[in-house]
Amino acid sequence: MLEFLVVVSLVGYIYYLRNYADLRTKSEKEAAGLQEGIKLYNESQIEKAFEYFDQKIKAKPKSSFAYLYRALCYKKLGNVAAAKNDLITGLSYDGTLSPLHLEKGKIEFEGQLLRDALESFDKAVLYDGDEHESTYHWRGLTYQALGRDIEAQKDFLKESDILKQKLTASPVATKPKEPFLDKRLAINSVLIIATSVLVIVIIKKSDGIHLPFLLAVFSAISIGIVEPVKGWILAIFQCILLVAGYFLFTDLPENAGRQEVESFSLYGSCVLTFAGSFIGAFLKRAVIAG
């Protein structure tokens, strides 16, 4: 029964880490995994960048961000039709990715498909969230080409406002400082409570130290992975919960030998919590740096 609980906990942790611990958007995750190719493109190594994104698409055919950059490579290489096809394919997998709409609109604008271009730029503005002035610039040009000068002027003014905000913002103010106690930390704290309860149950029920140590180590490594900077807070929280929960909500065994086993499991789990969280944070930073 205890082995079953540990296996369920480990599987649950893996599922949580895979699907919920990382709060980045789908496109942000994709972009993070394609930095090597993006760097090649930005350095104008177009053929190498094309090969990189072509291989990524073959390995992961539904990567909208890979389609975006392969389309940009196609366009640089003069194959506009293939570029547009890649943009349309990318949008079929993620219709909320603003750069896909923007680049598709540029191709349509250059091909004098002004109404199609306007529709694309409308969606680019919709999903961009006023982050980039280029979406308003291109829509303004399209309005202008269609003879809708009032709308064009509004978009050009909006473009100017965004540029002014970027120029006047201080380097610190360009990226708002995240609160120390954020949503992810709160969610992970709830998970730590559940894990601590399970560790205490296993300490009380297990005949040895192996199962409590196994669960404590795995949960601690997970702490470091999901919170490489703030993991120490969760580690302290888990240790407090383990000690407080054990002494306040469980009965101490009368047998001295059993008491020694449980104490060793309890305090050993606390030590492993700190060690594991450090290892997890180290692994996460190593992966990011790599």
PDB file of C-alpha atoms in Angstrom:
ATOM      1  CA  MET A   1       0.000   0.000   0.000  1.00  0.00           C
ATOM      2  CA  LEU A   2       2.786   2.425   0.900  1.00  0.00           C
ATOM      3  CA  GLU A   3       4.656   1.597  -2.290  1.00  0.00           C
ATOM      4  CA  PHE A   4       1.460   2.336  -4.215  1.00  0.00           C
ATOM      5  CA  LEU A   5       1.122   5.744  -2.533  1.00  0.00           C
ATOM      6  CA  VAL A   6       4.710   6.639  -3.401  1.00  0.00           C
ATOM      7  CA  VAL A   7       4.263   5.612  -7.045  1.00  0.00           C
ATOM      8  CA  VAL A   8       1.040   7.617  -7.321  1.00  0.00           C
ATOM      9  CA  SER A   9       2.783  10.631  -5.778  1.00  0.00           C
ATOM     10  CA  LEU A  10       5.723  10.405  -8.165  1.00  0.00           C
ATOM     11  CA  VAL A  11       3.454  10.067 -11.187  1.00  0.00           C
ATOM     12  CA  GLY A  12       1.365  12.996  -9.942  1.00  0.00           C
ATOM     13  CA  TYR A  13       4.451  15.150  -9.518  1.00  0.00           C
ATOM     14  CA  ILE A  14       5.694  14.335 -13.011  1.00  0.00           C
ATOM     15  CA  TYR A  15       2.285  15.166 -14.488  1.00  0.00           C
ATOM     16  CA  TYR A  16       2.154  18.418 -12.526  1.00  0.00           C
ATOM     17  CA  LEU A  17       5.648  19.473 -13.592  1.00  0.00           C
ATOM     18  CA  ARG A  18       4.890  18.620 -17.196  1.00  0.00           C
ATOM     19  CA  ASN A  19       1.557  20.402 -17.467  1.00  0.00           C
ATOM     20  CA  TYR A  20       1.058  23.022 -14.741  1.00  0.00           C
ATOM     21  CA  ALA A  21       4.271  24.120 -13.022  1.00  0.00           C
ATOM     22  CA  ASP A  22       5.462  26.153 -16.004  1.00  0.00           C
ATOM     23  CA  LEU A  23       3.061  29.084 -16.360  1.00  0.00           C
ATOM     24  CA  ARG A  24       4.499  30.363 -19.636  1.00  0.00           C
ATOM     25  CA  THR A  25       2.230  30.478 -22.673  1.00  0.00           C
ATOM     26  CA  LYS A  26       2.521  27.843 -25.375  1.00  0.00           C
ATOM     27  CA  SER A  27       4.278  30.256 -27.747  1.00  0.00           C
ATOM     28  CA  GLU A  28       6.721  31.366 -25.013  1.00  0.00           C
ATOM     29  CA  LYS A  29       7.680  27.756 -24.358  1.00  0.00           C
ATOM     30  CA  GLU A  30       8.142  27.115 -28.070  1.00  0.00           C
ATOM     31  CA  ALA A  31      10.277  30.250 -28.494  1.00  0.00           C
ATOM     32  CA  ALA A  32      12.471  29.240 -25.551  1.00  0.00           C
ATOM     33  CA  GLY A  33      13.148  25.890 -27.201  1.00  0.00           C
ATOM     34  CA  LEU A  34      14.043  27.457 -30.558  1.00  0.00           C
ATOM     35  CA  GLN A  35      16.601  30.034 -29.440  1.00  0.00           C
ATOM     36  CA  GLU A  36      19.456  28.457 -31.395  1.00  0.00           C
ATOM     37  CA  GLY A  37      17.589  28.815 -34.678  1.00  0.00           C
ATOM     38  CA  ILE A  38      16.287  32.290 -33.825  1.00  0.00           C
ATOM     39  CA  LYS A  39      19.874  33.371 -33.160  1.00  0.00           C
ATOM     40  CA  LEU A  40      20.944  32.019 -36.557  1.00  0.00           C
ATOM     41  CA  TYR A  41      18.131  33.957 -38.238  1.00  0.00           C
ATOM     42  CA  ASN A  42      18.949  37.194 -36.394  1.00  0.00           C
ATOM     43  CA  GLU A  43      22.593  36.813 -37.424  1.00  0.00           C
ATOM     44  CA  SER A  44      21.449  36.529 -41.087  1.00  0.00           C
ATOM     45  CA  GLN A  45      22.596  32.911 -41.380  1.00  0.00           C
ATOM     46  CA  ILE A  46      19.401  32.217 -43.286  1.00  0.00           C
ATOM     47  CA  GLU A  47      20.248  28.870 -44.874  1.00  0.00           C
ATOM     48  CA  LYS A  48      21.422  27.395 -41.561  1.00  0.00           C
ATOM     49  CA  ALA A  49      18.373  28.851 -39.831  1.00  0.00           C
ATOM     50  CA  PHE A  50      16.122  27.324 -42.490  1.00  0.00           C
ATOM     51  CA  GLU A  51      17.687  23.879 -42.001  1.00  0.00           C
ATOM     52  CA  TYR A  52      17.282  24.229 -38.238  1.00  0.00           C
ATOM     53  CA  PHE A  53      13.574  25.106 -38.364  1.00  0.00           C
ATOM     54  CA  ASP A  54      12.914  22.582 -41.115  1.00  0.00           C
ATOM     55  CA  GLN A  55      14.261  19.815 -38.858  1.00  0.00           C
ATOM     56  CA  LYS A  56      12.268  21.145 -35.885  1.00  0.00           C
ATOM     57  CA  ILE A  57       9.052  21.015 -37.916  1.00  0.00           C
ATOM     58  CA  LYS A  58       9.792  17.455 -39.025  1.00  0.00           C
ATOM     59  CA  ALA A  59      10.326  16.493 -35.377  1.00  0.00           C
ATOM     60  CA  LYS A  60       7.369  18.512 -34.090  1.00  0.00           C
ATOM     61  CA  PRO A  61       4.907  19.238 -36.938  1.00  0.00           C
ATOM     62  CA  LYS A  62       2.573  21.368 -34.809  1.00  0.00           C
ATOM     63  CA  SER A  63       5.108  23.984 -33.662  1.00  0.00           C
ATOM     64  CA  SER A  64       3.594  27.302 -34.749  1.00  0.00           C
ATOM     65  CA  PHE A  65       6.710  29.245 -33.798  1.00  0.00           C
ATOM     66  CA  ALA A  66       8.893  26.984 -35.947  1.00  0.00           C
ATOM     67  CA  TYR A  67       6.545  27.591 -38.889  1.00  0.00           C
ATOM     68  CA  LEU A  68       6.816  31.341 -38.283  1.00  0.00           C
ATOM     69  CA  TYR A  69      10.590  31.336 -38.521  1.00  0.00           C
ATOM     70  CA  ARG A  70      10.752  28.897 -41.410  1.00  0.00           C
ATOM     71  CA  ALA A  71       8.349  31.232 -43.211  1.00  0.00           C
ATOM     72  CA  LEU A  72      10.665  34.168 -42.492  1.00  0.00           C
ATOM     73  CA  CYS A  73      13.547  32.128 -43.900  1.00  0.00           C
ATOM     74  CA  TYR A  74      11.519  31.230 -46.992  1.00  0.00           C
ATOM     75  CA  LYS A  75      10.765  34.905 -47.529  1.00  0.00           C
ATOM     76  CA  LYS A  76      14.432  35.885 -47.197  1.00  0.00           C
ATOM     77  CA  LEU A  77      15.296  33.165 -49.708  1.00  0.00           C
ATOM     78  CA  GLY A  78      12.720  34.555 -52.157  1.00  0.00           C
ATOM     79  CA  ASN A  79      10.080  31.828 -51.888  1.00  0.00           C
ATOM     80  CA  VAL A  80       7.108  33.977 -50.878  1.00  0.00           C
ATOM     81  CA  ALA A  81       4.474  31.352 -51.737  1.00  0.00           C
ATOM     82  CA  ALA A  82       6.098  28.795 -49.425  1.00  0.00           C
ATOM     83  CA  ALA A  83       6.438  31.449 -46.724  1.00  0.00           C
ATOM     84  CA  LYS A  84       2.727  32.244 -46.848  1.00  0.00           C
ATOM     85  CA  ASN A  85       1.849  28.559 -46.790  1.00  0.00           C
ATOM     86  CA  ASP A  86       3.950  28.080 -43.637  1.00  0.00           C
ATOM     87  CA  LEU A  87       2.257  31.052 -41.979  1.00  0.00           C
ATOM     88  CA  ILE A  88      -1.190  29.645 -42.752  1.00  0.00           C
ATOM     89  CA  THR A  89      -0.119  26.239 -41.408  1.00  0.00           C
ATOM     90  CA  GLY A  90       1.258  27.829 -38.249  1.00  0.00           C
ATOM     91  CA  LEU A  91      -2.007  29.686 -37.710  1.00  0.00           C
ATOM     92  CA  SER A  92      -3.945  26.431 -38.019  1.00  0.00           C
ATOM     93  CA  TYR A  93      -2.141  25.249 -34.859  1.00  0.00           C
ATOM     94  CA  ASP A  94      -2.143  28.542 -32.944  1.00  0.00           C
ATOM     95  CA  GLY A  95      -4.398  31.278 -34.264  1.00  0.00           C
ATOM     96  CA  THR A  96      -3.490  33.619 -31.395  1.00  0.00           C
ATOM     97  CA  LEU A  97       0.169  34.104 -32.352  1.00  0.00           C
ATOM     98  CA  SER A  98       0.300  37.743 -33.446  1.00  0.00           C
ATOM     99  CA  PRO A  99       3.563  37.565 -35.487  1.00  0.00           C
ATOM    100  CA  LEU A 100       2.023  34.917 -37.752  1.00  0.00           C
ATOM    101  CA  HIS A 101      -0.859  37.264 -38.612  1.00  0.00           C
ATOM    102  CA  LEU A 102       1.557  40.181 -39.004  1.00  0.00           C
ATOM    103  CA  GLU A 103       3.900  38.390 -41.414  1.00  0.00           C
ATOM    104  CA  LYS A 104       0.975  36.972 -43.406  1.00  0.00           C
ATOM    105  CA  GLY A 105      -0.451  40.487 -43.667  1.00  0.00           C
ATOM    106  CA  LYS A 106       2.873  41.851 -44.934  1.00  0.00           C
ATOM    107  CA  ILE A 107       2.931  39.303 -47.751  1.00  0.00           C
ATOM    108  CA  GLU A 108      -0.676  40.123 -48.655  1.00  0.00           C
ATOM    109  CA  PHE A 109       0.042  43.860 -48.542  1.00  0.00           C
ATOM    110  CA  GLU A 110       3.055  43.472 -50.829  1.00  0.00           C
ATOM    111  CA  GLY A 111       0.888  41.400 -53.192  1.00  0.00           C
ATOM    112  CA  GLN A 112      -1.755  44.172 -53.226  1.00  0.00           C
ATOM    113  CA  LEU A 113      -4.287  41.925 -51.481  1.00  0.00           C
ATOM    114  CA  LEU A 114      -5.241  44.863 -49.315  1.00  0.00           C
ATOM    115  CA  ARG A 115      -8.488  43.588 -47.826  1.00  0.00           C
ATOM    116  CA  ASP A 116      -6.883  40.278 -46.895  1.00  0.00           C
ATOM    117  CA  ALA A 117      -3.952  42.190 -45.460  1.00  0.00           C
ATOM    118  CA  LEU A 118      -6.275  44.384 -43.399  1.00  0.00           C
ATOM    119  CA  GLU A 119      -7.961  41.313 -41.940  1.00  0.00           C
ATOM    120  CA  SER A 120      -4.578  39.843 -41.015  1.00  0.00           C
ATOM    121  CA  PHE A 121      -3.369  43.078 -39.434  1.00  0.00           C
ATOM    122  CA  ASP A 122      -6.631  43.408 -37.474  1.00  0.00           C
ATOM    123  CA  LYS A 123      -5.909  40.001 -35.910  1.00  0.00           C
ATOM    124  CA  ALA A 124      -2.272  40.922 -35.316  1.00  0.00           C
ATOM    125  CA  VAL A 125      -3.388  44.019 -33.382  1.00  0.00           C
ATOM    126  CA  LEU A 126      -6.005  41.995 -31.514  1.00  0.00           C
ATOM    127  CA  TYR A 127      -3.571  39.364 -30.239  1.00  0.00           C
ATOM    128  CA  ASP A 128      -0.528  41.614 -29.780  1.00  0.00           C
ATOM    129  CA  GLY A 129      -1.856  43.505 -26.766  1.00  0.00           C
ATOM    130  CA  ASP A 130      -0.221  46.816 -27.779  1.00  0.00           C
ATOM    131  CA  GLU A 131       3.241  45.338 -27.253  1.00  0.00           C
ATOM    132  CA  HIS A 132       4.673  46.278 -30.648  1.00  0.00           C
ATOM    133  CA  GLU A 133       4.224  49.375 -32.757  1.00  0.00           C
ATOM    134  CA  SER A 134       4.751  47.467 -36.027  1.00  0.00           C
ATOM    135  CA  THR A 135       1.244  45.977 -35.972  1.00  0.00           C
ATOM    136  CA  TYR A 136      -0.291  49.476 -35.995  1.00  0.00           C
ATOM    137  CA  HIS A 137       2.257  50.705 -38.555  1.00  0.00           C
ATOM    138  CA  TRP A 138       1.348  48.054 -41.100  1.00  0.00           C
ATOM    139  CA  ARG A 139      -2.378  48.353 -40.513  1.00  0.00           C
ATOM    140  CA  GLY A 140      -2.028  52.123 -40.914  1.00  0.00           C
ATOM    141  CA  LEU A 141      -0.272  51.641 -44.256  1.00  0.00           C
ATOM    142  CA  THR A 142      -3.080  49.324 -45.356  1.00  0.00           C
ATOM    143  CA  TYR A 143      -5.786  51.783 -44.323  1.00  0.00           C
ATOM    144  CA  GLN A 144      -3.887  54.464 -46.207  1.00  0.00           C
ATOM    145  CA  ALA A 145      -3.664  52.327 -49.350  1.00  0.00           C
ATOM    146  CA  LEU A 146      -7.415  51.715 -49.129  1.00  0.00           C
ATOM    147  CA  GLY A 147      -8.064  55.445 -48.900  1.00  0.00           C
ATOM    148  CA  ARG A 148      -9.249  55.300 -45.289  1.00  0.00           C
ATOM    149  CA  ASP A 149      -7.072  58.136 -44.079  1.00  0.00           C
ATOM    150  CA  ILE A 150      -8.821  58.757 -40.732  1.00  0.00           C
ATOM    151  CA  GLU A 151      -8.272  55.155 -39.567  1.00  0.00           C
ATOM    152  CA  ALA A 152      -4.724  55.278 -40.929  1.00  0.00           C
ATOM    153  CA  GLN A 153      -3.951  58.421 -38.942  1.00  0.00           C
ATOM    154  CA  LYS A 154      -5.286  56.820 -35.737  1.00  0.00           C
ATOM    155  CA  ASP A 155      -3.022  53.812 -36.218  1.00  0.00           C
ATOM    156  CA  PHE A 156       0.015  55.987 -36.924  1.00  0.00           C
ATOM    157  CA  LEU A 157      -0.701  57.983 -33.764  1.00  0.00           C
ATOM    158  CA  LYS A 158      -0.985  54.735 -31.803  1.00  0.00           C
ATOM    159  CA  GLU A 159       2.325  53.602 -33.290  1.00  0.00           C
ATOM    160  CA  SER A 160       3.889  56.881 -32.191  1.00  0.00           C
ATOM    161  CA  ASP A 161       2.471  56.540 -28.663  1.00  0.00           C
ATOM    162  CA  ILE A 162       3.928  53.040 -28.247  1.00  0.00           C
ATOM    163  CA  LEU A 163       7.330  54.239 -29.483  1.00  0.00           C
ATOM    164  CA  LYS A 164       7.261  57.182 -27.067  1.00  0.00           C
ATOM    165  CA  GLN A 165       6.409  54.894 -24.168  1.00  0.00           C
ATOM    166  CA  LYS A 166       9.345  52.651 -25.033  1.00  0.00           C
ATOM    167  CA  LEU A 167      11.728  55.591 -25.352  1.00  0.00           C
ATOM    168  CA  THR A 168      10.661  57.307 -22.135  1.00  0.00           C
ATOM    169  CA  ALA A 169      10.464  54.147 -20.033  1.00  0.00           C
ATOM    170  CA  SER A 170      13.498  53.515 -17.844  1.00  0.00           C
ATOM    171  CA  PRO A 171      15.361  50.200 -18.225  1.00  0.00           C
ATOM    172  CA  VAL A 172      13.926  49.054 -14.893  1.00  0.00           C
ATOM    173  CA  ALA A 173      10.399  50.113 -15.780  1.00  0.00           C
ATOM    174  CA  THR A 174      10.351  48.270 -19.115  1.00  0.00           C
ATOM    175  CA  LYS A 175       9.730  45.029 -17.283  1.00  0.00           C
ATOM    176  CA  PRO A 176       7.554  45.303 -14.175  1.00  0.00           C
ATOM    177  CA  LYS A 177       9.068  43.668 -11.138  1.00  0.00           C
ATOM    178  CA  GLU A 178       7.292  40.468 -10.292  1.00  0.00           C
ATOM    179  CA  PRO A 179       5.892  40.232  -6.759  1.00  0.00           C
ATOM    180  CA  PHE A 180       7.871  37.959  -4.475  1.00  0.00           C
ATOM    181  CA  LEU A 181       4.780  36.033  -3.368  1.00  0.00           C
ATOM    182  CA  ASP A 182       3.264  35.307  -6.759  1.00  0.00           C
ATOM    183  CA  LYS A 183       0.547  32.955  -7.975  1.00  0.00           C
ATOM    184  CA  ARG A 184       2.932  30.137  -8.855  1.00  0.00           C
ATOM    185  CA  LEU A 185       4.518  30.187  -5.411  1.00  0.00           C
ATOM    186  CA  ALA A 186       1.067  30.014  -3.820  1.00  0.00           C
ATOM    187  CA  ILE A 187       0.032  27.064  -6.013  1.00  0.00           C
ATOM    188  CA  ASN A 188       3.260  25.214  -5.248  1.00  0.00           C
ATOM    189  CA  SER A 189       2.774  25.885  -1.522  1.00  0.00           C
ATOM    190  CA  VAL A 190      -0.539  24.046  -1.642  1.00  0.00           C
ATOM    191  CA  LEU A 191       1.215  21.138  -3.329  1.00  0.00           C
ATOM    192  CA  ILE A 192       3.887  21.151  -0.595  1.00  0.00           C
ATOM    193  CA  ILE A 193       1.161  20.789   2.042  1.00  0.00           C
ATOM    194  CA  ALA A 194      -0.162  17.665   0.332  1.00  0.00           C
ATOM    195  CA  THR A 195       3.330  16.238  -0.065  1.00  0.00           C
ATOM    196  CA  SER A 196       4.210  16.894   3.581  1.00  0.00           C
ATOM    197  CA  VAL A 197       1.078  15.118   4.765  1.00  0.00           C
ATOM    198  CA  LEU A 198       1.926  12.132   2.592  1.00  0.00           C
ATOM    199  CA  VAL A 199       5.527  12.005   3.864  1.00  0.00           C
ATOM    200  CA  ILE A 200       4.279  12.022   7.476  1.00  0.00           C
ATOM    201  CA  VAL A 201       1.815   9.219   6.723  1.00  0.00           C
ATOM    202  CA  ILE A 202       4.572   7.146   5.159  1.00  0.00           C
ATOM    203  CA  ILE A 203       6.900   7.848   8.104  1.00  0.00           C
ATOM    204  CA  LYS A 204       4.251   6.493  10.455  1.00  0.00           C
ATOM    205  CA  LYS A 205       3.339   3.470   8.326  1.00  0.00           C
ATOM    206  CA  SER A 206       6.639   2.459   6.771  1.00  0.00           C
ATOM    207  CA  ASP A 207       8.837  -0.183   8.387  1.00  0.00           C
ATOM    208  CA  GLY A 208      12.019   1.569   7.235  1.00  0.00           C
ATOM    209  CA  ILE A 209      13.453   4.867   6.079  1.00  0.00           C
ATOM    210  CA  HIS A 210      13.628   4.214   2.349  1.00  0.00           C
ATOM    211  CA  LEU A 211      10.125   5.229   1.258  1.00  0.00           C
ATOM    212  CA  PRO A 212      10.021   8.514   3.256  1.00  0.00           C
ATOM    213  CA  PHE A 213      13.466   9.433   1.956  1.00  0.00           C
ATOM    214  CA  LEU A 214      12.510   8.585  -1.635  1.00  0.00           C
ATOM    215  CA  LEU A 215       9.415  10.775  -1.587  1.00  0.00           C
ATOM    216  CA  ALA A 216      11.201  13.608   0.268  1.00  0.00           C
ATOM    217  CA  VAL A 217      14.058  13.649  -2.249  1.00  0.00           C
ATOM    218  CA  PHE A 218      11.790  13.590  -5.292  1.00  0.00           C
ATOM    219  CA  SER A 219       9.505  16.316  -3.960  1.00  0.00           C
ATOM    220  CA  ALA A 220      12.518  18.438  -2.987  1.00  0.00           C
ATOM    221  CA  ILE A 221      14.110  18.144  -6.428  1.00  0.00           C
ATOM    222  CA  SER A 222      10.750  19.144  -7.870  1.00  0.00           C
ATOM    223  CA  ILE A 223      10.746  22.203  -5.607  1.00  0.00           C
ATOM    224  CA  GLY A 224      14.072  23.303  -7.038  1.00  0.00           C
ATOM    225  CA  ILE A 225      12.931  22.722 -10.606  1.00  0.00           C
ATOM    226  CA  VAL A 226       9.659  24.654 -10.379  1.00  0.00           C
ATOM    227  CA  GLU A 227      11.120  27.396  -8.158  1.00  0.00           C
ATOM    228  CA  PRO A 228      14.878  27.691  -8.864  1.00  0.00           C
ATOM    229  CA  VAL A 229      15.024  31.106  -7.156  1.00  0.00           C
ATOM    230  CA  LYS A 230      12.394  30.848  -4.412  1.00  0.00           C
ATOM    231  CA  GLY A 231      12.697  27.121  -3.750  1.00  0.00           C
ATOM    232  CA  TRP A 232      14.339  27.729  -0.384  1.00  0.00           C
ATOM    233  CA  ILE A 233      11.047  29.179   0.867  1.00  0.00           C
ATOM    234  CA  LEU A 234       9.166  26.033  -0.105  1.00  0.00           C
ATOM    235  CA  ALA A 235      11.919  23.876   1.401  1.00  0.00           C
ATOM    236  CA  ILE A 236      11.634  25.702   4.748  1.00  0.00           C
ATOM    237  CA  PHE A 237       7.845  25.481   4.533  1.00  0.00           C
ATOM    238  CA  GLN A 238       7.962  21.733   3.931  1.00  0.00           C
ATOM    239  CA  CYS A 239      10.373  21.174   6.849  1.00  0.00           C
ATOM    240  CA  ILE A 240       8.135  23.181   9.185  1.00  0.00           C
ATOM    241  CA  LEU A 241       5.103  21.209   8.054  1.00  0.00           C
ATOM    242  CA  LEU A 242       6.904  17.897   8.490  1.00  0.00           C
ATOM    243  CA  VAL A 243       8.101  18.609  12.030  1.00  0.00           C
ATOM    244  CA  ALA A 244       4.939  20.384  13.185  1.00  0.00           C
ATOM    245  CA  GLY A 245       2.636  17.852  11.579  1.00  0.00           C
ATOM    246  CA  TYR A 246       4.511  14.904  13.040  1.00  0.00           C
ATOM    247  CA  PHE A 247       4.588  16.172  16.618  1.00  0.00           C
ATOM    248  CA  LEU A 248       1.190  17.912  16.713  1.00  0.00           C
ATOM    249  CA  PHE A 249      -1.020  15.507  14.780  1.00  0.00           C
ATOM    250  CA  THR A 250       0.477  12.054  15.320  1.00  0.00           C
ATOM    251  CA  ASP A 251       1.022   9.874  18.361  1.00  0.00           C
ATOM    252  CA  LEU A 252       4.608   9.108  19.292  1.00  0.00           C
ATOM    253  CA  PRO A 253       5.333   5.385  19.377  1.00  0.00           C
ATOM    254  CA  GLU A 254       5.903   3.777  22.774  1.00  0.00           C
ATOM    255  CA  ASN A 255       8.538   1.446  21.388  1.00  0.00           C
ATOM    256  CA  ALA A 256      11.991   3.072  21.544  1.00  0.00           C
ATOM    257  CA  GLY A 257      13.213   1.324  18.433  1.00  0.00           C
ATOM    258  CA  ARG A 258      10.212   2.465  16.437  1.00  0.00           C
ATOM    259  CA  GLN A 259      10.640   6.003  17.757  1.00  0.00           C
ATOM    260  CA  GLU A 260      14.237   6.000  16.569  1.00  0.00           C
ATOM    261  CA  VAL A 261      13.231   4.887  13.058  1.00  0.00           C
ATOM    262  CA  GLU A 262      10.530   7.539  12.779  1.00  0.00           C
ATOM    263  CA  SER A 263      12.796  10.300  14.109  1.00  0.00           C
ATOM    264  CA  PHE A 264      15.540   9.342  11.685  1.00  0.00           C
ATOM    265  CA  SER A 265      13.011   9.335   8.819  1.00  0.00           C
ATOM    266  CA  LEU A 266      11.593  12.705   9.893  1.00  0.00           C
ATOM    267  CA  TYR A 267      14.816  14.644  10.335  1.00  0.00           C
ATOM    268  CA  GLY A 268      16.477  12.888   7.420  1.00  0.00           C
ATOM    269  CA  SER A 269      13.564  13.964   5.214  1.00  0.00           C
ATOM    270  CA  CYS A 270      14.082  17.571   6.336  1.00  0.00           C
ATOM    271  CA  VAL A 271      17.783  17.467   5.460  1.00  0.00           C
ATOM    272  CA  LEU A 272      17.035  15.850   2.100  1.00  0.00           C
ATOM    273  CA  THR A 273      14.426  18.518   1.391  1.00  0.00           C
ATOM    274  CA  PHE A 274      17.075  21.250   1.431  1.00  0.00           C
ATOM    275  CA  ALA A 275      19.632  19.155  -0.448  1.00  0.00           C
ATOM    276  CA  GLY A 276      17.101  18.096  -3.072  1.00  0.00           C
ATOM    277  CA  SER A 277      15.783  21.613  -3.653  1.00  0.00           C
ATOM    278  CA  PHE A 278      19.352  22.822  -4.225  1.00  0.00           C
ATOM    279  CA  ILE A 279      19.979  20.009  -6.718  1.00  0.00           C
ATOM    280  CA  GLY A 280      16.704  20.730  -8.522  1.00  0.00           C
ATOM    281  CA  ALA A 281      17.510  24.446  -8.810  1.00  0.00           C
ATOM    282  CA  PHE A 282      20.996  23.610 -10.093  1.00  0.00           C
ATOM    283  CA  LEU A 283      19.578  21.256 -12.733  1.00  0.00           C
ATOM    284  CA  LYS A 284      17.000  23.837 -13.853  1.00  0.00           C
ATOM    285  CA  ARG A 285      19.660  26.566 -14.227  1.00  0.00           C
ATOM    286  CA  ALA A 286      21.945  24.150 -16.077  1.00  0.00           C
ATOM    287  CA  VAL A 287      19.176  23.307 -18.550  1.00  0.00           C
ATOM    288  CA  ILE A 288      18.351  26.998 -19.102  1.00  0.00           C
ATOM    289  CA  ALA A 289      22.020  27.906 -19.545  1.00  0.00           C
ATOM    290  CA  GLY A 290      22.498  25.049 -21.966  1.00  0.00           C
TER     291      GLY A 290
END
